[in-house]
Short mmCIF file of N, CA and C in Angstrom, two decimals:
data_model
loop_
_atom_site.label_atom_id
_atom_site.label_comp_id
_atom_site.label_asym_id
_atom_site.label_seq_id
_atom_site.Cartn_x
_atom_site.Cartn_y
_atom_site.Cartn_z
N ARG A 525 -14.96 -17.27 19.14
CA ARG A 525 -13.61 -17.56 19.53
C ARG A 525 -12.77 -17.97 18.35
N ARG A 526 -13.33 -18.75 17.43
CA ARG A 526 -12.58 -19.17 16.25
C ARG A 526 -12.28 -18.02 15.30
N ILE A 527 -13.21 -17.08 15.21
CA ILE A 527 -12.95 -15.85 14.40
C ILE A 527 -11.82 -15.05 14.98
N ILE A 528 -11.85 -14.82 16.27
CA ILE A 528 -10.80 -14.05 16.93
C ILE A 528 -9.47 -14.74 16.85
N ALA A 529 -9.44 -16.05 17.09
CA ALA A 529 -8.21 -16.81 17.04
C ALA A 529 -7.65 -16.80 15.62
N GLY A 530 -8.49 -17.07 14.63
CA GLY A 530 -8.02 -17.05 13.25
C GLY A 530 -7.52 -15.69 12.84
N THR A 531 -8.24 -14.64 13.20
CA THR A 531 -7.82 -13.29 12.86
C THR A 531 -6.45 -12.96 13.47
N CYS A 532 -6.29 -13.32 14.72
CA CYS A 532 -4.99 -13.07 15.42
C CYS A 532 -3.85 -13.85 14.73
N ILE A 533 -4.11 -15.12 14.36
CA ILE A 533 -3.09 -15.90 13.74
C ILE A 533 -2.66 -15.27 12.40
N PHE A 534 -3.63 -14.91 11.56
CA PHE A 534 -3.30 -14.32 10.29
C PHE A 534 -2.65 -12.94 10.44
N GLU A 535 -3.12 -12.12 11.32
CA GLU A 535 -2.57 -10.81 11.47
C GLU A 535 -1.15 -10.83 12.09
N VAL A 536 -0.93 -11.66 13.08
CA VAL A 536 0.40 -11.77 13.69
C VAL A 536 1.41 -12.33 12.70
N THR A 537 1.01 -13.35 11.95
CA THR A 537 1.88 -13.95 10.96
C THR A 537 2.26 -12.89 9.89
N GLY A 538 1.25 -12.13 9.42
CA GLY A 538 1.49 -11.09 8.46
C GLY A 538 2.38 -10.01 9.03
N ALA A 539 2.16 -9.63 10.26
CA ALA A 539 2.98 -8.58 10.90
C ALA A 539 4.46 -8.99 10.99
N VAL A 540 4.68 -10.27 11.35
CA VAL A 540 6.07 -10.75 11.41
C VAL A 540 6.73 -10.71 10.06
N LEU A 541 6.01 -11.19 9.04
CA LEU A 541 6.57 -11.17 7.69
C LEU A 541 6.85 -9.76 7.18
N LEU A 542 5.93 -8.84 7.40
CA LEU A 542 6.12 -7.46 6.99
C LEU A 542 7.26 -6.80 7.74
N SER A 543 7.41 -7.15 9.02
CA SER A 543 8.48 -6.58 9.84
C SER A 543 9.87 -6.93 9.30
N ILE A 544 9.97 -8.05 8.63
CA ILE A 544 11.27 -8.48 8.04
C ILE A 544 11.73 -7.38 7.08
N ARG A 545 10.82 -6.73 6.37
CA ARG A 545 11.21 -5.64 5.44
C ARG A 545 11.20 -4.30 6.14
N PHE A 546 10.24 -4.04 7.03
CA PHE A 546 10.11 -2.75 7.61
C PHE A 546 11.15 -2.38 8.68
N VAL A 547 11.59 -3.39 9.47
CA VAL A 547 12.57 -3.12 10.53
C VAL A 547 13.89 -2.63 9.95
N PRO A 548 14.47 -3.25 8.97
CA PRO A 548 15.73 -2.74 8.43
C PRO A 548 15.61 -1.29 7.85
N LYS A 549 14.43 -0.99 7.32
CA LYS A 549 14.23 0.30 6.68
C LYS A 549 13.87 1.43 7.68
N TYR A 550 13.09 1.09 8.70
CA TYR A 550 12.56 2.09 9.62
C TYR A 550 13.05 1.95 11.05
N GLY A 551 13.88 0.99 11.35
CA GLY A 551 14.29 0.77 12.72
C GLY A 551 13.36 -0.23 13.41
N PHE A 552 13.81 -0.77 14.55
CA PHE A 552 13.07 -1.87 15.21
C PHE A 552 11.67 -1.49 15.61
N PHE A 553 11.47 -0.46 16.48
CA PHE A 553 10.16 -0.17 17.00
C PHE A 553 9.19 0.36 15.94
N ARG A 554 9.68 1.23 15.11
CA ARG A 554 8.85 1.74 14.03
C ARG A 554 8.53 0.71 13.01
N GLY A 555 9.52 -0.16 12.68
CA GLY A 555 9.33 -1.24 11.73
C GLY A 555 8.32 -2.26 12.24
N VAL A 556 8.41 -2.65 13.51
CA VAL A 556 7.46 -3.60 14.07
C VAL A 556 6.04 -2.99 14.11
N PHE A 557 6.00 -1.70 14.46
CA PHE A 557 4.67 -1.00 14.49
C PHE A 557 4.08 -1.01 13.07
N TYR A 558 4.92 -0.62 12.10
CA TYR A 558 4.40 -0.63 10.70
C TYR A 558 3.97 -2.04 10.25
N GLY A 559 4.71 -3.02 10.66
CA GLY A 559 4.34 -4.39 10.33
C GLY A 559 2.96 -4.78 10.88
N PHE A 560 2.72 -4.46 12.18
CA PHE A 560 1.41 -4.79 12.75
C PHE A 560 0.34 -3.90 12.19
N PHE A 561 0.59 -2.63 12.02
CA PHE A 561 -0.42 -1.71 11.52
C PHE A 561 -0.90 -2.11 10.14
N HIS A 562 0.06 -2.44 9.25
CA HIS A 562 -0.33 -2.77 7.89
C HIS A 562 -0.93 -4.18 7.80
N ALA A 563 -0.49 -5.04 8.67
CA ALA A 563 -1.11 -6.43 8.68
C ALA A 563 -2.61 -6.30 9.07
N VAL A 564 -2.87 -5.55 10.08
CA VAL A 564 -4.29 -5.37 10.51
C VAL A 564 -5.05 -4.65 9.44
N SER A 565 -4.47 -3.59 8.90
CA SER A 565 -5.14 -2.80 7.84
C SER A 565 -5.44 -3.68 6.61
N ALA A 566 -4.50 -4.52 6.22
CA ALA A 566 -4.71 -5.37 5.06
C ALA A 566 -5.76 -6.45 5.33
N PHE A 567 -5.66 -7.08 6.47
CA PHE A 567 -6.62 -8.13 6.80
C PHE A 567 -8.06 -7.59 6.91
N CYS A 568 -8.18 -6.40 7.45
CA CYS A 568 -9.47 -5.75 7.56
C CYS A 568 -9.92 -5.10 6.27
N ASN A 569 -9.14 -5.20 5.21
CA ASN A 569 -9.43 -4.61 3.93
C ASN A 569 -9.65 -3.09 4.05
N ALA A 570 -8.93 -2.43 4.96
CA ALA A 570 -9.08 -1.03 5.18
C ALA A 570 -8.20 -0.23 4.22
N GLY A 571 -7.01 -0.68 3.93
CA GLY A 571 -6.12 -0.02 3.02
C GLY A 571 -5.41 1.19 3.58
N PHE A 572 -5.48 1.39 4.88
CA PHE A 572 -4.78 2.50 5.50
C PHE A 572 -3.28 2.17 5.57
N ASP A 573 -2.44 3.17 5.19
CA ASP A 573 -1.00 2.97 5.36
C ASP A 573 -0.39 4.18 6.05
N ASN A 574 0.81 4.03 6.54
CA ASN A 574 1.55 5.11 7.23
C ASN A 574 2.63 5.75 6.37
N PHE A 575 2.59 5.49 5.10
CA PHE A 575 3.69 5.92 4.26
C PHE A 575 3.46 7.19 3.51
N GLY A 576 2.33 7.87 3.75
CA GLY A 576 2.04 9.14 3.12
C GLY A 576 1.49 8.99 1.73
N GLY A 577 1.69 9.98 0.87
CA GLY A 577 1.09 10.02 -0.44
C GLY A 577 1.56 8.94 -1.40
N ASP A 578 2.74 8.33 -1.12
CA ASP A 578 3.22 7.29 -2.00
C ASP A 578 2.66 5.91 -1.70
N SER A 579 1.93 5.77 -0.60
CA SER A 579 1.34 4.51 -0.21
C SER A 579 2.38 3.39 -0.26
N MET A 580 2.16 2.37 -1.05
CA MET A 580 3.09 1.21 -1.13
C MET A 580 4.00 1.29 -2.33
N MET A 581 4.14 2.44 -2.91
CA MET A 581 4.98 2.52 -4.16
C MET A 581 6.45 2.24 -3.90
N SER A 582 6.96 2.51 -2.72
CA SER A 582 8.34 2.22 -2.47
C SER A 582 8.58 0.70 -2.31
N PHE A 583 7.49 -0.05 -2.17
CA PHE A 583 7.58 -1.52 -2.08
C PHE A 583 6.95 -2.18 -3.32
N GLN A 584 6.86 -1.45 -4.39
CA GLN A 584 6.16 -1.88 -5.57
C GLN A 584 6.61 -3.27 -6.08
N THR A 585 7.88 -3.52 -6.06
CA THR A 585 8.38 -4.79 -6.55
C THR A 585 8.89 -5.73 -5.48
N ASP A 586 8.57 -5.47 -4.24
CA ASP A 586 8.98 -6.30 -3.11
C ASP A 586 8.02 -7.46 -2.99
N TRP A 587 8.52 -8.66 -3.34
CA TRP A 587 7.67 -9.87 -3.37
C TRP A 587 7.08 -10.16 -1.99
N LEU A 588 7.92 -10.08 -0.99
CA LEU A 588 7.46 -10.40 0.41
C LEU A 588 6.32 -9.48 0.84
N VAL A 589 6.49 -8.19 0.68
CA VAL A 589 5.49 -7.24 1.10
C VAL A 589 4.21 -7.42 0.29
N ASN A 590 4.33 -7.48 -1.02
CA ASN A 590 3.17 -7.61 -1.88
C ASN A 590 2.36 -8.83 -1.68
N LEU A 591 3.08 -9.98 -1.60
CA LEU A 591 2.36 -11.24 -1.39
C LEU A 591 1.77 -11.41 0.02
N THR A 592 2.49 -10.86 0.99
CA THR A 592 1.96 -10.88 2.37
C THR A 592 0.68 -10.06 2.46
N LEU A 593 0.73 -8.84 1.97
CA LEU A 593 -0.45 -7.97 1.99
C LEU A 593 -1.58 -8.58 1.18
N SER A 594 -1.26 -9.15 0.04
CA SER A 594 -2.30 -9.78 -0.82
C SER A 594 -2.98 -10.96 -0.07
N ALA A 595 -2.14 -11.80 0.56
CA ALA A 595 -2.70 -12.93 1.31
C ALA A 595 -3.64 -12.43 2.41
N LEU A 596 -3.24 -11.41 3.12
CA LEU A 596 -4.08 -10.88 4.22
C LEU A 596 -5.38 -10.31 3.69
N ILE A 597 -5.27 -9.57 2.58
CA ILE A 597 -6.51 -8.95 2.00
C ILE A 597 -7.47 -10.06 1.53
N ILE A 598 -6.92 -11.02 0.82
CA ILE A 598 -7.74 -12.15 0.33
C ILE A 598 -8.35 -12.92 1.46
N THR A 599 -7.58 -13.27 2.47
CA THR A 599 -8.05 -14.07 3.59
C THR A 599 -9.16 -13.34 4.37
N GLY A 600 -8.94 -12.07 4.63
CA GLY A 600 -9.97 -11.30 5.32
C GLY A 600 -11.24 -11.14 4.50
N GLY A 601 -11.07 -11.02 3.18
CA GLY A 601 -12.22 -10.81 2.28
C GLY A 601 -12.96 -12.08 1.91
N LEU A 602 -12.42 -13.25 2.29
CA LEU A 602 -13.11 -14.50 1.96
C LEU A 602 -14.43 -14.68 2.71
N GLY A 603 -14.45 -14.18 3.95
CA GLY A 603 -15.62 -14.38 4.76
C GLY A 603 -15.45 -15.52 5.74
N PHE A 604 -15.89 -15.33 6.98
CA PHE A 604 -15.67 -16.33 8.00
C PHE A 604 -16.41 -17.65 7.73
N MET A 605 -17.57 -17.56 7.05
CA MET A 605 -18.26 -18.81 6.75
C MET A 605 -17.38 -19.70 5.82
N VAL A 606 -16.69 -19.07 4.89
CA VAL A 606 -15.80 -19.85 3.99
C VAL A 606 -14.64 -20.43 4.79
N TRP A 607 -14.07 -19.68 5.68
CA TRP A 607 -12.99 -20.17 6.59
C TRP A 607 -13.43 -21.43 7.24
N PHE A 608 -14.63 -21.39 7.89
CA PHE A 608 -15.08 -22.53 8.69
C PHE A 608 -15.39 -23.73 7.79
N ASP A 609 -15.93 -23.49 6.63
CA ASP A 609 -16.24 -24.58 5.69
C ASP A 609 -14.94 -25.24 5.24
N LEU A 610 -13.91 -24.42 4.88
CA LEU A 610 -12.63 -25.01 4.46
C LEU A 610 -11.98 -25.75 5.60
N ALA A 611 -12.06 -25.22 6.80
CA ALA A 611 -11.44 -25.90 7.94
C ALA A 611 -12.16 -27.21 8.25
N THR A 612 -13.44 -27.27 8.15
CA THR A 612 -14.20 -28.46 8.36
C THR A 612 -13.85 -29.52 7.33
N LYS A 613 -13.74 -29.09 6.08
CA LYS A 613 -13.38 -29.98 4.99
C LYS A 613 -11.95 -30.57 5.21
N ALA A 614 -11.05 -29.70 5.68
CA ALA A 614 -9.66 -30.16 5.91
C ALA A 614 -9.59 -31.17 7.04
N ARG A 615 -10.43 -30.98 8.06
CA ARG A 615 -10.45 -31.91 9.23
C ARG A 615 -11.12 -33.26 8.91
N ASN A 616 -12.00 -33.28 7.93
CA ASN A 616 -12.76 -34.45 7.58
C ASN A 616 -11.80 -35.40 6.84
N GLN A 617 -11.38 -36.45 7.45
CA GLN A 617 -10.40 -37.39 6.87
C GLN A 617 -11.01 -38.29 5.76
N SER A 618 -12.32 -38.51 5.80
CA SER A 618 -12.90 -39.41 4.83
C SER A 618 -12.99 -38.79 3.45
N GLY A 619 -12.96 -37.46 3.37
CA GLY A 619 -13.02 -36.79 2.09
C GLY A 619 -14.37 -36.77 1.42
N ARG A 620 -15.39 -37.28 2.12
CA ARG A 620 -16.71 -37.35 1.53
C ARG A 620 -17.47 -36.03 1.61
N ARG A 621 -17.16 -35.20 2.58
CA ARG A 621 -17.90 -33.96 2.75
C ARG A 621 -17.50 -33.00 1.68
N THR A 622 -18.43 -32.46 0.95
CA THR A 622 -18.14 -31.48 -0.09
C THR A 622 -18.31 -30.07 0.52
N LEU A 623 -17.70 -29.16 -0.17
CA LEU A 623 -17.84 -27.76 0.28
C LEU A 623 -19.25 -27.27 0.00
N ARG A 624 -19.69 -26.32 0.85
CA ARG A 624 -21.03 -25.74 0.64
C ARG A 624 -21.03 -24.97 -0.65
N PHE A 625 -22.23 -24.77 -1.18
CA PHE A 625 -22.42 -24.06 -2.42
C PHE A 625 -21.85 -22.62 -2.31
N HIS A 626 -22.12 -21.96 -1.17
CA HIS A 626 -21.65 -20.61 -0.93
C HIS A 626 -20.11 -20.55 -1.04
N THR A 627 -19.46 -21.51 -0.46
CA THR A 627 -17.98 -21.54 -0.47
C THR A 627 -17.47 -21.76 -1.88
N LYS A 628 -18.11 -22.64 -2.62
CA LYS A 628 -17.67 -22.89 -4.00
C LYS A 628 -17.87 -21.60 -4.82
N VAL A 629 -18.97 -20.92 -4.68
CA VAL A 629 -19.21 -19.69 -5.44
C VAL A 629 -18.19 -18.63 -5.10
N VAL A 630 -17.95 -18.44 -3.80
CA VAL A 630 -16.96 -17.44 -3.34
C VAL A 630 -15.57 -17.77 -3.93
N LEU A 631 -15.16 -18.98 -3.80
CA LEU A 631 -13.78 -19.37 -4.28
C LEU A 631 -13.66 -19.24 -5.80
N TRP A 632 -14.65 -19.68 -6.53
CA TRP A 632 -14.59 -19.60 -8.02
C TRP A 632 -14.66 -18.17 -8.51
N VAL A 633 -15.57 -17.39 -7.95
CA VAL A 633 -15.75 -16.01 -8.41
C VAL A 633 -14.51 -15.19 -8.00
N LYS A 634 -14.04 -15.40 -6.79
CA LYS A 634 -12.83 -14.64 -6.37
C LYS A 634 -11.66 -14.96 -7.29
N ALA A 635 -11.45 -16.25 -7.59
CA ALA A 635 -10.35 -16.64 -8.45
C ALA A 635 -10.53 -16.05 -9.86
N ALA A 636 -11.76 -16.05 -10.37
CA ALA A 636 -11.99 -15.50 -11.69
C ALA A 636 -11.73 -14.00 -11.70
N ILE A 637 -12.18 -13.27 -10.69
CA ILE A 637 -11.97 -11.85 -10.66
C ILE A 637 -10.49 -11.54 -10.52
N LEU A 638 -9.77 -12.30 -9.67
CA LEU A 638 -8.32 -12.03 -9.54
C LEU A 638 -7.60 -12.32 -10.84
N LEU A 639 -7.91 -13.43 -11.51
CA LEU A 639 -7.30 -13.76 -12.78
C LEU A 639 -7.59 -12.69 -13.85
N PHE A 640 -8.89 -12.33 -13.96
CA PHE A 640 -9.28 -11.33 -14.98
C PHE A 640 -8.60 -9.99 -14.65
N GLY A 641 -8.64 -9.56 -13.43
CA GLY A 641 -8.07 -8.26 -13.07
C GLY A 641 -6.54 -8.25 -13.31
N THR A 642 -5.88 -9.30 -12.94
CA THR A 642 -4.44 -9.33 -13.12
C THR A 642 -4.05 -9.33 -14.59
N VAL A 643 -4.71 -10.13 -15.37
CA VAL A 643 -4.41 -10.19 -16.81
C VAL A 643 -4.76 -8.87 -17.50
N THR A 644 -5.90 -8.31 -17.17
CA THR A 644 -6.34 -7.04 -17.77
C THR A 644 -5.38 -5.90 -17.39
N SER A 645 -5.04 -5.82 -16.11
CA SER A 645 -4.10 -4.80 -15.70
C SER A 645 -2.76 -4.96 -16.37
N LEU A 646 -2.27 -6.21 -16.43
CA LEU A 646 -1.02 -6.45 -17.10
C LEU A 646 -1.03 -6.05 -18.57
N LEU A 647 -2.11 -6.40 -19.27
CA LEU A 647 -2.18 -6.08 -20.69
C LEU A 647 -2.32 -4.61 -20.92
N THR A 648 -3.17 -3.90 -20.19
CA THR A 648 -3.43 -2.52 -20.44
C THR A 648 -2.26 -1.63 -19.97
N GLU A 649 -1.48 -2.07 -19.01
CA GLU A 649 -0.36 -1.24 -18.55
C GLU A 649 0.99 -1.77 -18.99
N PHE A 650 1.03 -2.84 -19.74
CA PHE A 650 2.27 -3.57 -20.06
C PHE A 650 3.35 -2.62 -20.61
N ASP A 651 3.02 -1.70 -21.52
CA ASP A 651 4.02 -0.85 -22.12
C ASP A 651 3.91 0.59 -21.64
N ASN A 652 3.22 0.84 -20.56
CA ASN A 652 3.09 2.18 -20.00
C ASN A 652 4.35 2.47 -19.16
N PRO A 653 5.27 3.34 -19.64
CA PRO A 653 6.49 3.58 -18.91
C PRO A 653 6.24 4.28 -17.57
N ALA A 654 5.12 4.91 -17.38
CA ALA A 654 4.86 5.60 -16.15
C ALA A 654 4.30 4.67 -15.04
N THR A 655 3.99 3.41 -15.37
CA THR A 655 3.51 2.47 -14.37
C THR A 655 4.39 1.25 -14.32
N ILE A 656 4.13 0.25 -15.18
CA ILE A 656 4.90 -1.02 -15.09
C ILE A 656 5.70 -1.29 -16.37
N GLY A 657 5.73 -0.37 -17.32
CA GLY A 657 6.34 -0.60 -18.59
C GLY A 657 7.83 -0.92 -18.54
N ALA A 658 8.54 -0.33 -17.57
CA ALA A 658 10.00 -0.55 -17.48
C ALA A 658 10.38 -1.75 -16.62
N LEU A 659 9.42 -2.41 -16.02
CA LEU A 659 9.71 -3.55 -15.12
C LEU A 659 9.92 -4.83 -15.87
N PRO A 660 10.67 -5.77 -15.32
CA PRO A 660 10.77 -7.10 -15.89
C PRO A 660 9.37 -7.79 -15.82
N LEU A 661 9.19 -8.80 -16.66
CA LEU A 661 7.87 -9.49 -16.74
C LEU A 661 7.34 -9.98 -15.40
N GLY A 662 8.22 -10.61 -14.61
CA GLY A 662 7.76 -11.13 -13.29
C GLY A 662 7.26 -10.00 -12.39
N GLU A 663 7.93 -8.89 -12.41
CA GLU A 663 7.49 -7.81 -11.55
C GLU A 663 6.24 -7.11 -12.13
N LYS A 664 6.13 -7.09 -13.42
CA LYS A 664 4.87 -6.58 -14.01
C LYS A 664 3.68 -7.42 -13.52
N ILE A 665 3.86 -8.74 -13.53
CA ILE A 665 2.78 -9.66 -13.06
C ILE A 665 2.50 -9.38 -11.57
N LEU A 666 3.58 -9.24 -10.79
CA LEU A 666 3.42 -9.00 -9.33
C LEU A 666 2.63 -7.73 -9.11
N VAL A 667 3.01 -6.65 -9.72
CA VAL A 667 2.34 -5.36 -9.56
C VAL A 667 0.88 -5.44 -10.00
N SER A 668 0.64 -6.12 -11.11
CA SER A 668 -0.72 -6.28 -11.66
C SER A 668 -1.58 -7.07 -10.70
N PHE A 669 -1.02 -8.13 -10.16
CA PHE A 669 -1.75 -8.99 -9.22
C PHE A 669 -2.03 -8.20 -7.90
N PHE A 670 -1.03 -7.53 -7.38
CA PHE A 670 -1.21 -6.77 -6.13
C PHE A 670 -2.29 -5.71 -6.32
N GLN A 671 -2.25 -4.95 -7.39
CA GLN A 671 -3.20 -3.92 -7.65
C GLN A 671 -4.61 -4.49 -7.77
N THR A 672 -4.73 -5.65 -8.42
CA THR A 672 -6.02 -6.28 -8.54
C THR A 672 -6.59 -6.69 -7.21
N VAL A 673 -5.73 -7.28 -6.36
CA VAL A 673 -6.18 -7.66 -5.02
C VAL A 673 -6.55 -6.44 -4.22
N SER A 674 -5.67 -5.47 -4.21
CA SER A 674 -5.85 -4.26 -3.34
C SER A 674 -7.02 -3.40 -3.83
N MET A 675 -7.18 -3.22 -5.11
CA MET A 675 -8.23 -2.33 -5.60
C MET A 675 -9.62 -2.86 -5.33
N ARG A 676 -9.77 -4.17 -5.18
CA ARG A 676 -11.12 -4.72 -4.97
C ARG A 676 -11.73 -4.22 -3.66
N THR A 677 -10.92 -4.20 -2.59
CA THR A 677 -11.52 -3.80 -1.34
C THR A 677 -10.62 -3.09 -0.38
N ALA A 678 -9.30 -3.10 -0.62
CA ALA A 678 -8.38 -2.49 0.40
C ALA A 678 -7.92 -1.08 0.03
N GLY A 679 -7.37 -0.91 -1.17
CA GLY A 679 -7.01 0.41 -1.62
C GLY A 679 -5.54 0.81 -1.40
N PHE A 680 -4.66 -0.11 -1.12
CA PHE A 680 -3.25 0.19 -1.11
C PHE A 680 -2.83 0.52 -2.56
N ALA A 681 -1.90 1.45 -2.73
CA ALA A 681 -1.47 1.84 -4.09
C ALA A 681 0.00 1.53 -4.24
N SER A 682 0.28 0.70 -5.25
CA SER A 682 1.70 0.52 -5.65
C SER A 682 1.92 1.11 -7.04
N LEU A 683 0.95 1.82 -7.56
CA LEU A 683 1.01 2.54 -8.81
C LEU A 683 0.54 3.98 -8.56
N ASP A 684 1.03 4.87 -9.41
CA ASP A 684 0.53 6.23 -9.41
C ASP A 684 -0.73 6.27 -10.27
N TYR A 685 -1.84 6.43 -9.64
CA TYR A 685 -3.11 6.36 -10.38
C TYR A 685 -3.31 7.47 -11.37
N THR A 686 -2.56 8.55 -11.26
CA THR A 686 -2.67 9.62 -12.24
C THR A 686 -1.97 9.23 -13.53
N ALA A 687 -1.13 8.19 -13.47
CA ALA A 687 -0.38 7.74 -14.67
C ALA A 687 -1.02 6.50 -15.30
N VAL A 688 -2.00 5.90 -14.62
CA VAL A 688 -2.64 4.69 -15.13
C VAL A 688 -3.60 5.03 -16.25
N ARG A 689 -3.67 4.18 -17.24
CA ARG A 689 -4.54 4.40 -18.40
C ARG A 689 -6.01 4.34 -17.97
N PRO A 690 -6.87 5.09 -18.66
CA PRO A 690 -8.31 5.13 -18.31
C PRO A 690 -8.97 3.76 -18.32
N VAL A 691 -8.59 2.89 -19.27
CA VAL A 691 -9.20 1.56 -19.33
C VAL A 691 -8.85 0.77 -18.10
N THR A 692 -7.65 0.90 -17.59
CA THR A 692 -7.23 0.19 -16.37
C THR A 692 -8.03 0.73 -15.19
N LEU A 693 -8.20 2.03 -15.12
CA LEU A 693 -9.01 2.62 -14.03
C LEU A 693 -10.43 2.12 -14.09
N PHE A 694 -11.01 1.93 -15.28
CA PHE A 694 -12.34 1.42 -15.43
C PHE A 694 -12.45 0.02 -14.86
N VAL A 695 -11.43 -0.85 -15.17
CA VAL A 695 -11.43 -2.18 -14.64
C VAL A 695 -11.33 -2.15 -13.12
N TYR A 696 -10.49 -1.27 -12.57
CA TYR A 696 -10.41 -1.09 -11.11
C TYR A 696 -11.74 -0.71 -10.52
N LEU A 697 -12.45 0.18 -11.15
CA LEU A 697 -13.77 0.59 -10.68
C LEU A 697 -14.74 -0.57 -10.63
N LEU A 698 -14.71 -1.37 -11.65
CA LEU A 698 -15.60 -2.55 -11.63
C LEU A 698 -15.25 -3.49 -10.49
N GLN A 699 -13.96 -3.69 -10.25
CA GLN A 699 -13.54 -4.56 -9.15
C GLN A 699 -13.96 -3.99 -7.81
N MET A 700 -13.81 -2.68 -7.64
CA MET A 700 -14.22 -2.04 -6.37
C MET A 700 -15.74 -2.19 -6.15
N PHE A 701 -16.48 -2.09 -7.21
CA PHE A 701 -17.93 -2.21 -7.09
C PHE A 701 -18.31 -3.61 -6.63
N LEU A 702 -17.63 -4.66 -7.17
CA LEU A 702 -17.93 -6.04 -6.80
C LEU A 702 -17.51 -6.30 -5.35
N GLY A 703 -16.33 -5.91 -4.97
CA GLY A 703 -15.86 -6.08 -3.58
C GLY A 703 -15.51 -7.54 -3.26
N GLY A 704 -15.81 -7.92 -2.02
CA GLY A 704 -15.43 -9.23 -1.54
C GLY A 704 -16.63 -10.09 -1.19
N ALA A 705 -16.40 -11.10 -0.40
CA ALA A 705 -17.46 -12.05 -0.04
C ALA A 705 -18.23 -11.60 1.20
N PRO A 706 -19.48 -12.05 1.32
CA PRO A 706 -20.26 -11.72 2.49
C PRO A 706 -19.68 -12.35 3.75
N GLY A 707 -19.85 -11.69 4.89
CA GLY A 707 -19.37 -12.23 6.14
C GLY A 707 -17.93 -12.07 6.40
N GLY A 708 -17.26 -11.28 5.59
CA GLY A 708 -15.84 -11.03 5.75
C GLY A 708 -15.57 -9.58 6.06
N THR A 709 -14.35 -9.15 5.80
CA THR A 709 -13.98 -7.78 6.14
C THR A 709 -14.03 -6.88 4.92
N ALA A 710 -14.35 -7.40 3.76
CA ALA A 710 -14.34 -6.59 2.54
C ALA A 710 -15.62 -5.82 2.31
N GLY A 711 -15.50 -4.77 1.54
CA GLY A 711 -16.65 -3.96 1.21
C GLY A 711 -17.21 -4.36 -0.18
N GLY A 712 -17.92 -3.48 -0.82
CA GLY A 712 -18.45 -3.69 -2.13
C GLY A 712 -19.82 -4.35 -2.12
N MET A 713 -20.31 -4.60 -3.30
CA MET A 713 -21.65 -5.20 -3.46
C MET A 713 -21.71 -6.65 -2.96
N LYS A 714 -20.62 -7.32 -3.00
CA LYS A 714 -20.41 -8.74 -2.60
C LYS A 714 -20.43 -9.61 -3.84
N ILE A 715 -19.43 -10.45 -3.94
CA ILE A 715 -19.26 -11.26 -5.16
C ILE A 715 -20.29 -12.33 -5.37
N THR A 716 -20.99 -12.74 -4.28
CA THR A 716 -22.05 -13.73 -4.47
C THR A 716 -23.33 -13.14 -5.04
N THR A 717 -23.44 -11.84 -4.99
CA THR A 717 -24.64 -11.20 -5.55
C THR A 717 -24.64 -11.32 -7.05
#
């Protein structure tokens, strides 16, 4: 019940946030449908989108869409055991209960991979005019972060992969191989391995 309730809360919240952008662009019914579809797809780390060959490129620099999708992908990929451990820690008012070893490993490794991937993607594509070279610094960081989150297990594209440098693609391949945490919605080898 807690998994279903938590999943519904995350997906509905994500759908509402995404609909803020999709409704004005696609109309009410289609925009709401796109909001729910992409929220579920992101949370499940599926990476399916309804936008055709451009995937999320038309929303490349949209902070709301990118951060909402990233939060859903990360939350789904954390694993349900980590959710429950964090929730138990938050409810414990005495503060004496420490997180389980599994949770600590998942959180630290996930943070390290996200930081490494974002910085590497930013540095390798920084001056590539076909990807993020023409964007302001803040948007370069946003796109690099979103691609790092998405490439690990979901597969939404806010960059044209035919224009990405080979070294960046290699980093993306490493991230896809690692994947997410056990007991979640992400694929890959699993970061605790």
